Each structure stands twice: as C-alpha cells, then as structure tokens.
Tab-separated table of C-alpha atoms and ligand atoms in Angstrom:
chain	number	residue	atom	x	y	z
J	45	MET	CA	2.174	31.024	-21.649
J	46	GLN	CA	1.813	27.252	-21.433
J	47	LYS	CA	-1.206	25.950	-23.309
J	48	MET	CA	-3.654	23.511	-21.770
J	49	SER	CA	-3.396	19.958	-23.057
J	50	LYS	CA	-6.500	18.500	-24.706
J	51	LYS	CA	-7.206	16.406	-21.611
J	52	GLU	CA	-7.216	19.391	-19.253
J	53	GLU	CA	-10.290	21.361	-18.223
J	54	LEU	CA	-10.048	24.929	-16.998
J	55	VAL	CA	-12.464	24.401	-14.122
J	56	TYR	CA	-11.746	21.448	-11.785
J	57	LYS	CA	-14.570	18.997	-11.285
J	58	PRO	CA	-14.045	15.635	-9.530
J	59	LYS	CA	-15.528	12.618	-11.342
J	60	ASN	CA	-18.254	10.300	-10.091
J	61	VAL	CA	-17.037	6.700	-10.300
J	62	TRP	CA	-20.474	5.337	-11.193
J	63	LEU	CA	-20.714	7.518	-14.297
J	64	VAL	CA	-17.328	6.594	-15.756
J	65	LYS	CA	-16.434	3.054	-14.624
J	66	LYS	CA	-17.830	-0.434	-15.284
J	67	LYS	CA	-19.943	-1.765	-12.428
J	68	LYS	CA	-18.973	-5.404	-13.025
J	69	ASP	CA	-15.333	-5.050	-11.888
J	70	MET	CA	-16.324	-3.033	-8.811
J	71	LYS	CA	-18.925	-5.547	-7.716
J	72	ALA	CA	-16.641	-8.569	-7.999
J	73	PHE	CA	-14.050	-6.812	-5.855
J	74	ALA	CA	-16.725	-5.731	-3.363
J	75	GLU	CA	-17.708	-9.376	-2.835
J	76	ASP	CA	-14.087	-10.337	-2.082
J	77	TYR	CA	-13.806	-7.484	0.384
J	78	ARG	CA	-17.134	-8.249	2.035
J	79	ASN	CA	-15.950	-11.796	2.775
J	80	PHE	CA	-12.680	-10.446	4.169
J	81	VAL	CA	-14.144	-7.820	6.494
J	82	ASP	CA	-16.723	-10.361	7.724
J	83	VAL	CA	-13.980	-12.462	9.333
J	84	ALA	CA	-11.257	-9.827	9.899
J	85	LYS	CA	-12.928	-8.544	13.067
J	86	THR	CA	-9.869	-7.886	15.252
J	87	GLU	CA	-6.251	-6.930	14.674
J	88	ARG	CA	-5.134	-10.564	15.123
J	89	LEU	CA	-7.834	-11.939	12.804
J	90	THR	CA	-7.033	-9.304	10.170
J	91	ALA	CA	-3.352	-10.218	10.286
J	92	ASP	CA	-4.323	-13.902	9.915
J	93	GLU	CA	-6.445	-13.152	6.828
J	94	ALA	CA	-3.674	-11.045	5.289
J	95	GLU	CA	-1.240	-13.884	5.960
J	96	LYS	CA	-3.522	-16.332	4.111
J	97	LEU	CA	-3.638	-13.963	1.125
J	98	ALA	CA	0.158	-13.634	1.213
J	99	ARG	CA	0.813	-17.387	1.397
J	100	ASP	CA	-1.723	-18.157	-1.352
J	101	ASN	CA	0.150	-15.750	-3.586
J	102	GLY	CA	3.712	-16.948	-3.223
J	103	PHE	CA	4.948	-14.872	-0.286
J	104	VAL	CA	7.440	-16.628	2.005
J	105	LYS	CA	7.359	-16.158	5.763
J	106	PHE	CA	10.235	-14.057	7.111
J	107	GLU	CA	11.455	-16.754	9.518
J	108	GLU	CA	11.482	-19.389	6.756
J	109	PHE	CA	13.382	-17.060	4.449
J	110	MET	CA	15.958	-16.171	7.113
J	111	LYS	CA	16.783	-19.846	7.722
J	112	LYS	CA	18.332	-20.090	4.265
J	113	LYS	CA	21.466	-17.985	3.971
J	114	LYS	CA	21.820	-16.523	0.495
J	115	LYS	CA	25.041	-15.293	-1.061
J	116	LYS	CA	25.091	-12.228	-3.237
J	117	LYS	CA	27.124	-12.883	-6.388
J	118	LYS	CA	29.352	-10.019	-7.410
J	119	GLY	CA	27.551	-7.738	-9.845
J	120	ALA	CA	24.460	-9.909	-9.893
J	121	ASP	CA	21.033	-8.617	-8.977
J	122	PRO	CA	19.871	-10.963	-6.221
J	123	VAL	CA	16.443	-9.505	-5.742
J	124	ARG	CA	14.179	-9.968	-8.703
J	125	ASP	CA	10.724	-9.696	-7.184
J	126	LEU	CA	11.460	-11.492	-3.953
J	127	LYS	CA	8.213	-11.936	-1.993
J	128	ILE	CA	8.471	-12.078	1.811
J	129	TYR	CA	6.028	-11.311	4.605
J	130	VAL	CA	6.768	-10.645	8.253
J	131	LYS	CA	4.297	-10.927	11.102
J	132	ASN	CA	4.968	-9.013	14.295
J	133	ARG	CA	3.442	-10.682	17.381
J	134	ASN	CA	0.373	-11.685	15.354
J	135	LYS	CA	-0.863	-8.095	15.475
J	136	SER	CA	0.978	-6.205	12.779
J	137	MET	CA	2.621	-7.329	9.577
J	138	ALA	CA	4.348	-6.309	6.372
J	139	LEU	CA	4.341	-7.835	2.900
J	140	PHE	CA	7.401	-7.071	0.790
J	141	ARG	CA	8.215	-7.378	-2.879
J	142	PHE	CA	11.930	-6.653	-3.289
J	143	LYS	CA	13.226	-5.622	-6.665
J	144	ASN	CA	16.406	-4.208	-8.145
J	145	ASP	CA	18.410	-1.698	-6.176
J	146	ILE	CA	16.583	-0.652	-3.042
J	147	ARG	CA	18.648	2.578	-2.952
J	148	LYS	CA	16.389	3.976	-5.672
J	149	GLY	CA	13.645	4.108	-3.090
J	150	MET	CA	10.567	2.102	-2.208
J	151	ASN	CA	6.827	2.361	-2.753
J	152	LEU	CA	5.258	1.745	0.642
J	153	VAL	CA	1.597	1.688	1.628
J	154	GLY	CA	0.967	1.809	5.388
J	155	ALA	CA	-2.480	0.996	6.786
J	156	HIS	CA	-3.743	-0.057	10.205
J	157	LEU	CA	-5.660	-3.184	11.109
J	158	ASP	CA	-7.041	-2.219	14.530
J	159	SER	CA	-10.488	-0.635	14.806
J	160	PRO	CA	-12.373	0.971	17.693
J	161	ARG	CA	-13.952	-1.667	19.929
J	162	ILE	CA	-14.767	-2.542	23.532
J	163	ASP	CA	-12.164	-4.511	25.508
J	164	LEU	CA	-12.784	-6.527	28.676
J	165	LYS	CA	-10.904	-5.299	31.765
J	166	PRO	CA	-8.272	-7.577	33.396
J	167	ARG	CA	-10.773	-8.430	36.188
J	168	PRO	CA	-13.947	-8.147	34.140
J	169	PHE	CA	-16.586	-10.203	35.946
J	170	ILE	CA	-18.894	-8.746	38.578
J	171	GLU	CA	-22.388	-9.493	39.767
J	172	ASP	CA	-24.961	-6.829	40.532
J	173	SER	CA	-28.604	-7.467	41.437
J	174	GLU	CA	-28.210	-11.084	40.385
J	175	VAL	CA	-27.064	-10.227	36.887
J	176	ALA	CA	-23.523	-11.169	35.845
J	177	LEU	CA	-21.726	-8.357	34.037
J	178	ALA	CA	-18.362	-7.850	32.399
J	179	LYS	CA	-16.572	-4.555	33.007
J	180	THR	CA	-15.038	-3.016	29.901
J	181	HIS	CA	-12.595	-0.362	28.806
J	182	TYR	CA	-13.323	0.938	25.324
J	183	TYR	CA	-10.528	1.102	22.759
J	184	GLY	CA	-10.203	4.111	20.451
J	185	GLY	CA	-12.537	7.008	19.800
J	186	ILE	CA	-16.135	5.880	20.056
J	187	LYS	CA	-19.430	7.681	20.558
J	188	LYS	CA	-20.444	5.433	23.432
J	189	TYR	CA	-24.205	5.514	22.857
J	190	GLN	CA	-23.722	3.958	19.397
J	191	TRP	CA	-22.500	0.742	21.029
J	192	LEU	CA	-25.526	0.201	23.269
J	193	ASN	CA	-28.296	-2.335	22.575
J	194	ILE	CA	-26.516	-4.051	19.692
J	195	PRO	CA	-25.382	-7.702	19.622
J	196	LEU	CA	-21.665	-7.968	20.337
J	197	ALA	CA	-19.332	-10.877	19.572
J	198	LEU	CA	-16.316	-11.694	21.737
J	199	HIS	CA	-12.924	-12.451	20.152
J	200	GLY	CA	-9.431	-12.800	21.489
J	201	VAL	CA	-6.939	-14.917	23.344
J	202	ILE	CA	-6.523	-16.215	26.885
J	203	ILE	CA	-3.143	-17.346	28.178
J	204	LYS	CA	-3.684	-19.962	30.867
J	205	GLY	CA	-1.543	-20.412	33.968
J	206	ASN	CA	0.384	-23.236	32.273
J	207	GLY	CA	1.125	-21.030	29.247
J	208	ASP	CA	-1.438	-22.595	26.926
J	209	LYS	CA	-3.010	-20.135	24.527
J	210	LEU	CA	-6.757	-20.308	23.902
J	211	ARG	CA	-8.378	-18.582	20.964
J	212	ILE	CA	-11.867	-17.341	21.750
J	213	SER	CA	-14.596	-16.522	19.233
J	214	ILE	CA	-18.200	-16.382	20.419
J	215	GLY	CA	-21.152	-14.705	18.761
J	216	GLU	CA	-20.499	-14.738	15.019
J	217	LYS	CA	-22.510	-17.864	14.235
J	218	ALA	CA	-26.321	-17.791	14.449
J	219	ASP	CA	-26.434	-20.543	17.109
J	220	GLU	CA	-23.882	-18.869	19.394
J	221	PRO	CA	-24.803	-16.381	22.136
J	222	THR	CA	-23.990	-12.671	21.840
J	223	PHE	CA	-23.421	-9.979	24.474
J	224	VAL	CA	-25.145	-6.626	24.994
J	225	ILE	CA	-24.578	-3.350	26.799
J	226	SER	CA	-28.148	-2.385	27.619
J	227	ASP	CA	-29.301	1.229	27.859
J	228	LEU	CA	-31.965	2.712	30.133
J	229	LEU	CA	-35.475	2.705	28.697
J	230	PRO	CA	-36.836	6.084	27.454
J	231	HIS	CA	-39.732	5.999	29.956
J	232	LEU	CA	-37.351	6.417	32.911
J	233	ASP	CA	-34.532	8.561	31.574
J	234	LYS	CA	-35.725	11.826	33.194
J	235	ASP	CA	-32.396	12.344	35.001
J	236	SER	CA	-30.310	12.048	31.874
J	237	ARG	CA	-32.563	13.966	29.485
J	238	ASP	CA	-30.979	17.375	30.027
J	239	LYS	CA	-27.386	16.192	30.473
J	240	PRO	CA	-24.832	16.484	27.669
J	241	ILE	CA	-24.511	13.138	25.902
J	242	SER	CA	-20.889	12.720	27.046
J	243	LYS	CA	-22.042	12.810	30.687
J	244	VAL	CA	-24.899	10.305	30.274
J	245	TYR	CA	-22.787	7.502	28.886
J	246	ASP	CA	-20.015	7.223	31.411
J	247	GLY	CA	-17.216	4.786	30.519
J	248	GLU	CA	-17.874	2.790	33.680
J	249	LYS	CA	-21.461	2.212	32.546
J	250	LEU	CA	-20.396	0.214	29.504
J	251	ASN	CA	-21.088	-3.047	31.357
J	252	VAL	CA	-21.892	-6.090	29.269
J	253	ILE	CA	-24.587	-8.545	30.317
J	254	ILE	CA	-23.112	-12.055	30.363
J	255	GLY	CA	-25.610	-14.166	32.336
J	256	THR	CA	-28.567	-14.403	34.729
J	257	ILE	CA	-28.806	-18.004	36.017
J	258	PRO	CA	-27.597	-18.541	39.625
J	259	ALA	CA	-25.637	-21.674	40.496
J	260	LYS	CA	-27.683	-24.018	42.689
J	261	VAL	CA	-24.696	-25.244	44.652
J	262	VAL	CA	-21.795	-22.927	45.550
J	263	PRO	CA	-18.932	-23.080	48.065
J	264	LYS	CA	-19.752	-21.514	51.444
J	265	ASN	CA	-17.775	-18.292	50.946
J	266	VAL	CA	-19.263	-17.517	47.506
J	267	LYS	CA	-22.063	-14.946	47.499
J	268	GLU	CA	-22.244	-14.122	43.788
J	269	LYS	CA	-24.032	-17.163	42.460
J	270	VAL	CA	-24.692	-15.934	38.918
J	271	LYS	CA	-21.088	-14.946	38.384
J	272	TYR	CA	-20.074	-18.310	39.851
J	273	GLN	CA	-22.279	-20.107	37.329
J	274	ILE	CA	-20.621	-18.202	34.456
J	275	LEU	CA	-17.166	-19.159	35.756
J	276	ARG	CA	-18.328	-22.758	35.943
J	277	ILE	CA	-19.569	-22.664	32.313
J	278	LEU	CA	-16.238	-21.218	31.170
J	279	ASN	CA	-14.312	-23.780	33.198
J	280	ASN	CA	-16.280	-26.623	31.639
J	281	LYS	CA	-15.875	-25.274	28.127
J	282	TYR	CA	-12.302	-23.924	28.166
J	283	GLY	CA	-10.722	-25.242	31.351
J	284	ILE	CA	-10.030	-21.715	32.598
J	285	ILE	CA	-10.192	-20.107	36.036
J	286	GLU	CA	-10.960	-16.448	36.774
J	287	GLU	CA	-7.285	-15.483	37.180
J	288	ASP	CA	-6.642	-16.580	33.557
J	289	LEU	CA	-8.650	-13.547	32.413
J	290	VAL	CA	-5.863	-11.294	33.671
J	291	SER	CA	-3.577	-12.641	30.923
J	292	ALA	CA	-6.143	-12.284	28.173
J	293	GLU	CA	-7.109	-9.934	25.386
J	294	LEU	CA	-10.836	-10.187	24.872
J	295	GLU	CA	-12.466	-7.760	22.479
J	296	LEU	CA	-16.161	-7.059	21.938
J	297	VAL	CA	-17.072	-6.137	18.379
J	298	PRO	CA	-20.416	-5.831	16.557
J	299	ALA	CA	-21.783	-9.296	15.810
J	300	PHE	CA	-23.588	-8.375	12.621
J	301	LYS	CA	-22.522	-9.206	9.066
J	302	PRO	CA	-21.412	-6.774	6.368
J	303	ARG	CA	-24.429	-5.867	4.226
J	304	TYR	CA	-25.090	-3.858	1.106
J	305	VAL	CA	-26.919	-0.618	1.828
J	306	GLY	CA	-29.341	1.333	-0.365
J	307	PHE	CA	-31.849	0.333	-3.060
J	308	ASP	CA	-28.955	0.519	-5.530
J	309	ASN	CA	-26.568	-1.626	-3.413
J	310	SER	CA	-23.974	1.130	-3.790
J	311	LEU	CA	-22.664	1.061	-0.216
J	312	ILE	CA	-21.257	-1.631	2.047
J	313	GLY	CA	-22.204	-1.303	5.698
J	314	ALA	CA	-19.796	-3.089	8.045
J	315	TYR	CA	-17.839	-2.861	11.252
J	316	GLY	CA	-14.159	-1.931	10.851
J	317	HIS	CA	-13.843	-0.336	7.390
J	318	ASP	CA	-11.490	1.988	9.315
J	319	ASP	CA	-8.975	0.755	8.467
J	320	ARG	CA	-9.416	-2.784	7.205
J	321	VAL	CA	-10.529	-1.427	3.848
J	322	CYS	CA	-7.077	0.102	3.361
J	323	ALA	CA	-5.341	-2.997	4.757
J	324	TYR	CA	-7.220	-5.174	2.266
J	325	THR	CA	-6.823	-2.921	-0.771
J	326	ALA	CA	-3.115	-2.387	-0.010
J	327	VAL	CA	-2.455	-6.126	0.278
J	328	ARG	CA	-4.535	-6.951	-2.816
J	329	GLY	CA	-2.894	-4.085	-4.711
J	330	LEU	CA	0.575	-5.423	-3.906
J	331	ILE	CA	-0.356	-9.028	-4.698
J	332	ASP	CA	-2.232	-8.221	-7.921
J	333	ALA	CA	0.284	-5.764	-9.415
J	334	THR	CA	1.662	-7.776	-12.349
J	335	ASP	CA	4.954	-5.917	-12.136
J	336	ILE	CA	6.288	-3.496	-9.549
J	337	SER	CA	8.243	-0.389	-10.465
J	338	ARG	CA	10.573	-0.692	-7.455
J	339	THR	CA	10.789	-2.430	-4.086
J	340	SER	CA	7.336	-2.243	-2.528
J	341	ALA	CA	5.540	-3.104	0.684
J	342	ALA	CA	2.115	-3.128	2.266
J	343	ILE	CA	2.596	-2.487	5.987
J	344	LEU	CA	-0.241	-3.107	8.432
J	345	PHE	CA	-0.016	-1.574	11.885
J	346	ASP	CA	-1.789	-2.193	15.145
J	347	LYS	CA	-2.678	0.452	17.778
J	348	GLU	CA	-3.358	3.345	15.394
J	349	GLU	CA	-6.638	4.065	17.138
J	350	ILE	CA	-4.873	4.708	20.445
J	351	GLY	CA	-1.924	6.720	19.163
J	352	SER	CA	0.300	4.151	17.409
J	353	GLU	CA	1.989	3.209	20.701
J	354	GLY	CA	3.570	-0.126	21.621
J	355	ASN	CA	5.853	-2.385	19.632
J	356	THR	CA	3.098	-3.376	17.197
J	357	GLY	CA	2.196	0.270	16.473
J	358	ALA	CA	3.611	2.553	13.792
J	359	LYS	CA	6.038	4.227	16.205
J	360	ALA	CA	7.972	0.956	16.492
J	361	HIS	CA	9.252	0.575	12.878
J	362	PHE	CA	9.273	-3.238	12.976
J	363	TRP	CA	9.082	-3.312	9.175
J	364	PHE	CA	12.229	-1.219	8.897
J	365	SER	CA	14.361	-3.632	10.906
J	366	ALA	CA	12.839	-6.545	8.932
J	367	ILE	CA	14.091	-4.965	5.680
J	368	ARG	CA	17.576	-4.520	7.166
J	369	ARG	CA	17.676	-8.139	8.300
J	370	ILE	CA	16.487	-9.368	4.907
J	371	LEU	CA	19.151	-7.300	3.108
J	372	ARG	CA	21.874	-8.673	5.397
J	373	ASN	CA	20.630	-12.177	4.745
J	374	ILE	CA	20.830	-11.674	0.986
J	375	GLY	CA	24.480	-10.701	1.454
J	376	TYR	CA	24.475	-6.919	1.437
J	377	THR	CA	26.997	-5.107	3.587
J	378	ASP	CA	26.610	-1.411	4.538
J	379	VAL	CA	22.921	-1.971	5.110
J	380	GLU	CA	22.765	1.281	7.117
J	381	GLY	CA	24.021	3.293	4.158
J	382	ILE	CA	21.681	1.522	1.756
J	383	MET	CA	18.684	2.186	3.980
J	384	ASP	CA	19.577	5.876	4.377
J	385	GLU	CA	19.468	6.250	0.604
J	386	ALA	CA	16.408	4.059	0.207
J	387	ILE	CA	14.398	5.982	2.774
J	388	ALA	CA	15.346	9.369	1.320
J	389	ASN	CA	14.022	8.250	-2.082
J	390	SER	CA	10.864	6.486	-0.910
J	391	LEU	CA	7.239	7.530	-0.947
J	392	VAL	CA	4.732	6.243	1.585
J	393	LEU	CA	1.006	6.316	1.027
J	394	SER	CA	-0.478	6.571	4.494
J	395	ALA	CA	-3.519	4.484	3.689
J	396	ASP	CA	-6.316	5.458	6.005
J	397	VAL	CA	-9.937	6.378	5.604
J	398	ASN	CA	-11.139	9.956	5.460
J	399	VAL	CA	-14.626	11.223	6.168
J	400	ALA	CA	-17.240	11.259	3.416
J	401	LEU	CA	-19.906	13.911	3.551
J	402	ASN	CA	-23.072	12.824	5.339
J	403	PRO	CA	-25.694	15.215	3.928
J	404	THR	CA	-27.577	15.164	7.222
J	405	PHE	CA	-24.543	16.684	8.987
J	406	LYS	CA	-23.271	19.010	6.265
J	407	GLU	CA	-22.563	21.718	8.846
J	408	ALA	CA	-19.404	19.894	9.972
J	409	HIS	CA	-17.828	20.355	6.548
J	410	GLU	CA	-16.652	23.051	4.190
J	411	LEU	CA	-18.340	21.753	1.079
J	412	ASN	CA	-15.756	22.729	-1.507
J	413	ASN	CA	-13.142	20.590	0.273
J	414	ALA	CA	-15.290	17.757	1.626
J	415	ALA	CA	-14.924	14.285	0.133
J	416	LYS	CA	-18.082	12.678	-1.232
J	417	VAL	CA	-19.038	9.027	-1.617
J	418	GLY	CA	-18.599	7.760	-5.155
J	419	TYR	CA	-15.865	10.208	-6.131
J	420	GLY	CA	-12.955	7.823	-5.681
J	421	ILE	CA	-9.994	7.646	-3.320
J	422	VAL	CA	-9.501	10.765	-1.189
J	423	LEU	CA	-6.146	12.484	-1.417
J	424	THR	CA	-5.650	14.131	1.965
J	425	LYS	CA	-2.812	16.640	1.859
J	426	TYR	CA	-2.960	17.237	5.578
J	427	THR	CA	-4.855	15.928	8.581
J	428	GLY	CA	-4.407	17.484	12.045
J	429	SER	CA	-6.731	19.821	13.871
J	430	TYR	CA	-7.037	23.451	14.937
J	431	GLY	CA	-4.521	24.909	12.525
J	432	LYS	CA	-3.083	21.674	11.059
J	433	ALA	CA	-1.619	20.826	14.489
J	434	LEU	CA	0.159	17.444	14.502
J	435	ALA	CA	-0.383	17.024	10.753
J	436	ASN	CA	1.901	15.537	8.180
J	437	ASP	CA	1.344	18.173	5.519
J	438	ALA	CA	2.405	16.477	2.275
J	439	HIS	CA	4.583	18.521	-0.090
J	440	ALA	CA	2.939	19.974	-3.187
J	441	GLU	CA	5.563	18.194	-5.296
J	442	ILE	CA	4.355	14.812	-3.989
J	443	VAL	CA	0.695	15.659	-4.479
J	444	GLY	CA	1.580	16.722	-8.008
J	445	LYS	CA	3.378	13.479	-8.879
J	446	LEU	CA	0.653	11.270	-7.477
J	447	ARG	CA	-2.235	13.120	-9.116
J	448	ALA	CA	-0.421	13.053	-12.451
J	449	LEU	CA	0.082	9.266	-12.158
J	450	TRP	CA	-3.521	8.563	-11.193
J	451	ASN	CA	-4.871	10.840	-13.952
J	452	GLU	CA	-2.642	9.091	-16.487
J	453	GLU	CA	-3.818	5.645	-15.331
J	454	GLY	CA	-7.505	6.563	-15.055
J	455	VAL	CA	-7.798	6.216	-11.262
J	456	ILE	CA	-10.715	8.263	-9.905
J	457	TRP	CA	-9.612	10.444	-6.976
J	458	GLN	CA	-10.729	13.567	-5.128
J	459	PRO	CA	-9.103	15.962	-2.680
J	460	GLY	CA	-10.563	16.003	0.815
J	461	GLU	CA	-10.215	17.674	4.191
J	462	LEU	CA	-11.315	16.199	7.527
J	463	GLY	CA	-14.137	18.625	8.277
J	464	LYS	CA	-14.241	22.386	8.726
J	465	VAL	CA	-11.281	24.393	10.027
J	466	ASP	CA	-11.577	24.439	13.874
J	467	GLN	CA	-14.243	21.685	13.777
J	468	GLY	CA	-11.993	18.928	15.129
J	469	GLY	CA	-9.707	16.647	13.209
J	470	GLY	CA	-7.601	13.535	13.441
J	471	GLY	CA	-4.312	11.917	12.558
J	472	THR	CA	-2.893	8.804	10.935
J	473	VAL	CA	0.360	6.840	10.861
J	474	ALA	CA	1.785	9.338	8.331
J	475	LYS	CA	3.968	11.214	10.797
J	476	TYR	CA	5.713	8.090	12.053
J	477	PHE	CA	6.951	7.294	8.547
J	478	ALA	CA	7.927	10.928	8.082
J	479	GLN	CA	10.163	10.718	11.167
J	480	LEU	CA	12.430	8.382	9.190
J	481	GLY	CA	12.673	10.937	6.391
J	482	THR	CA	10.423	9.458	3.714
J	483	ASP	CA	7.887	11.476	1.802
J	484	VAL	CA	4.385	10.633	3.001
J	485	ILE	CA	0.875	11.455	1.876
J	486	ASP	CA	-2.486	10.368	3.279
J	487	CYS	CA	-5.019	8.732	0.987
J	488	GLY	CA	-7.908	6.316	1.388
J	489	PRO	CA	-11.646	6.072	0.774
J	490	GLY	CA	-14.197	8.335	2.453
J	491	ILE	CA	-16.413	6.739	5.112
J	492	ILE	CA	-19.828	7.789	6.375
J	493	GLY	CA	-20.358	7.087	10.081
J	494	MET	CA	-16.678	6.422	10.823
J	495	HIS	CA	-15.955	4.680	14.180
J	496	SER	CA	-19.578	3.586	14.493
J	497	PRO	CA	-20.440	-0.128	14.749
J	498	PHE	CA	-21.739	-0.025	11.155
J	499	GLU	CA	-19.649	2.205	8.902
J	500	LEU	CA	-20.590	2.948	5.282
J	501	LEU	CA	-18.222	2.621	2.331
J	502	SER	CA	-18.984	3.156	-1.356
J	503	VAL	CA	-18.433	0.102	-3.560
J	504	GLY	CA	-17.013	2.451	-6.192
J	505	ASP	CA	-14.578	4.125	-3.784
J	506	LEU	CA	-13.442	0.712	-2.563
J	507	TYR	CA	-12.481	-0.284	-6.094
J	508	GLU	CA	-10.748	2.996	-6.910
J	509	THR	CA	-8.748	2.747	-3.681
J	510	TYR	CA	-7.568	-0.696	-4.769
J	511	LEU	CA	-6.665	0.623	-8.236
J	512	ALA	CA	-4.881	3.630	-6.715
J	513	TYR	CA	-2.622	1.449	-4.540
J	514	ARG	CA	-2.062	-1.144	-7.286
J	515	THR	CA	-1.100	1.587	-9.740
J	516	PHE	CA	1.240	3.110	-7.159
J	517	PHE	CA	3.049	-0.221	-6.694
J	518	SER	CA	3.312	-0.945	-10.389
J	519	LYS	CA	4.065	2.494	-11.854
J	520	PHE	CA	5.320	5.063	-9.329
J	521	VAL	CA	9.008	5.998	-9.487
F	866	MN	MN1	-7.974	4.982	10.559
F	867	MN	MN1	-9.944	5.541	13.155
C-alpha cells in the first residue's frame, strides 16, 4: 500500500485564504481590480481596458505584427516569448505569448467580458402620459425586479447615417444624469401581490424614464412633445436623429461604483464580476508570469451570457484563426498539422465564476459540494443541469494534474458544484473549446448574488484566482 506523504491529510478540508495568506498582497491586487471593474462596464469598455494593459506590457497589436513579414531560419526557434494581442470587432480579444514549439500544446485561459444588462431596443423612444420612456430588451439571465429603482448609466455606440461612430457614456460621473426603471409603489400593488414574481415583472415593463419636459414649440404633426424635446436635446448634443438609434448599441448598466462590503472589508461589491473578474485575473496572470512554460493565451469572449453566439462569441473561434495566421506569418508551413497537434496537447481553463454559498439561501445547495467565499478559486469539474446535461465534464486526469500543481505552488482552491442536483444549473464557454479537441476544465471564484446589479466577490478569492491562472501559465505542462 502506498503511504501518505507528510503533506497529505487523511480527511480533506479546504483552506480558508484569510487564515493562511498575507492580507497585504491581496489588498493591493483588490485595489487594481476595483479600478478596472469601475470602468470596464461593457464588453467594448472591458476590451479597451484589457488592450491598455496589453500595450503597457509589451504586447504588439495583431495588425501591426502582420505587416512585418518574418522569415523562419532553418532550425532556429523564432518564437521566444512573442507577445501579440488580437481584438475582434472591439468586443472580444486574445492576448498571446508564443514560446518554443507550439506542437507541445498551449496553456489557454478563456473568460468572457459581457455581463447581464439592459439594452435599448432599435426604436427605443416612446411617450406615455407625458413621460418619455425608452423601451428595452434585457440581455442575459436577470431577475428583473433586481434592476428596478436603481440608477442606471448608458454606454455604447451610435453609427450615424454618414457612417460616423459616436461613443456614448452618460451617468458614471456625479454631475451626469442617470436613468431609472421605476416600480409600482407598495401601497397600490394589490393586483400583483399574489402573482408569481416572473409574471409581475414582464419584460415589456422594463421601460426606462428618460425625460418629462415638453417642448414648447413642435412641428404641426408632432403630438409627443416630451419625446420631441429629448430628441432635440440629443440632436443638440450629438447631432443625431431618431433613425440613428437603429444602428446603435446602447446598454444600461448599474451606475454605482465598486465598494468594499462588510466591517472587515473582505468583499468587493460591484456590477459585472461575472465575468470581468476572470477576464482581469487571466490577463494579469498572463502579463505578470515572469516565464511561461509553453505558448499561452488569455482569451476574452463576448456573448457568453446569451449562449456564445455570433462572431464575437466562443462558438466563433476567432482566436484559433489568429494563431494560424500568426504562425504563417512567422514562416511556418503545414500550419494545419501543427495546430492539430497543438490542440490535442493543450489545456484550457474555462475561467468563469461559480456560485458561492449565500447562507440565507442554503437550501439551494448541497453543502458538502458548495463553494464558500474565502476558500480560494473554485474548481468546477462539471456544470450543466438536470443530470449534467450540456456539461463539459472535465476528465479526472486533468483535475488531478491541476490540483497537484496548485497544491505544489500553494494556490488555495476548493471544489464546487453549481447548486443542488435538479436545482437548476448553468454553462460556460468550456464546451466550445472542447469541440476543437482540447482538454477543458472550469474554474473561477465563487460569487454571491451572481447576475444581480451588485455582485459580491471575496478579496481573498480574487487574489487566489489570479495566482491560479498565473501559476497555470508559468508552470503547467
Ligand atoms: Mn459567466
Ligand atoms: Mn453569467
């Protein structure tokens, strides 16, 4: 019989970060992240922030790199830590560090940079009872009532008739207006009191209040004077007409700032931890790794919250074709063959948040397999729902390798399941990597109040997630 090593304990007990790690390192990293998530409020803004980090740390833009043709010398190794980033339509991106022979496999971390939010419809503006409203269509899985009566900021782009692109950001600064979806007062909600919550908050009731002052002078055929006044304000400020809103992407997100939560400042409350925390820690992990064990990438996808569709989502594999084009540019031939080998030998960490136990709603979890705040990054062997349906169930061999690495390097981690069997579930980008043939495993920090306007993340789990990804890039083979 094999004997236990001195390090091993017979009974498994996850470790609490706060009892074994130094607070100083965690807090410094938390400040960096807080500044990031404060401005990274949409998929485009998150990609912009990641691009700044990449450029500040010696990464070259894909298009700039491709302009210079490189020749591969016979026998020479042309890729000694080559740093390139590629942006895909300003909504998804990948940061690469190429090293040695890519056939040996890659260490990839895939996160998503979109978060649940409330989008304006293509014809958003209406007027009802002399109040101007914007019609919306929510994006991703939200509990609608959580988004009522909170200040919302508006971000996005408008493409004008002449092709000009306007960037819009209103509501983040204290002197700018915000927008609100206002709920019915409790005194008069008799009709809705006995209805299930899903029936009370109909999607078509998520109308945002945008103004109340009627225009004094309007053309003869215009009846909606308040709406007209809003259009006039927008025309004066941005030079746009109502039709321009059809070619726009305008997103309402919570207007409040990330804040520490609790007397002990142990949590960060913010909008969009899912999944900007993984995007940030993956990018920082890749940038900060002093050496990488093999070719590595942090890949940030859009559209995860609505099923990874579209050419900026994880189903589109934009990062894969970028690697092939980079290899061709360096002078490799048989790129197809190289990529077949590379993919077969690669491991992807599907970096997405899991749920952390909220003690007030314990009944949704099976406590022995529920992740807890402060116990480090959550290793999620499978996601899915109702019998692991649609899950990428990671192989035991992969779980074994990763846990051994993290134990060796002192990364605090815990296993976790997304709630009780038959309670519900969810998915990540894992399966879209798996379709190519790579090994994939889900891991990320646990969140309390996921998909709410103010999600909670442990400062300790944030830091361990960063260490977990950094260690993966620098040591995993
Ligand atoms: Mn997510
Ligand atoms: Mn999500």
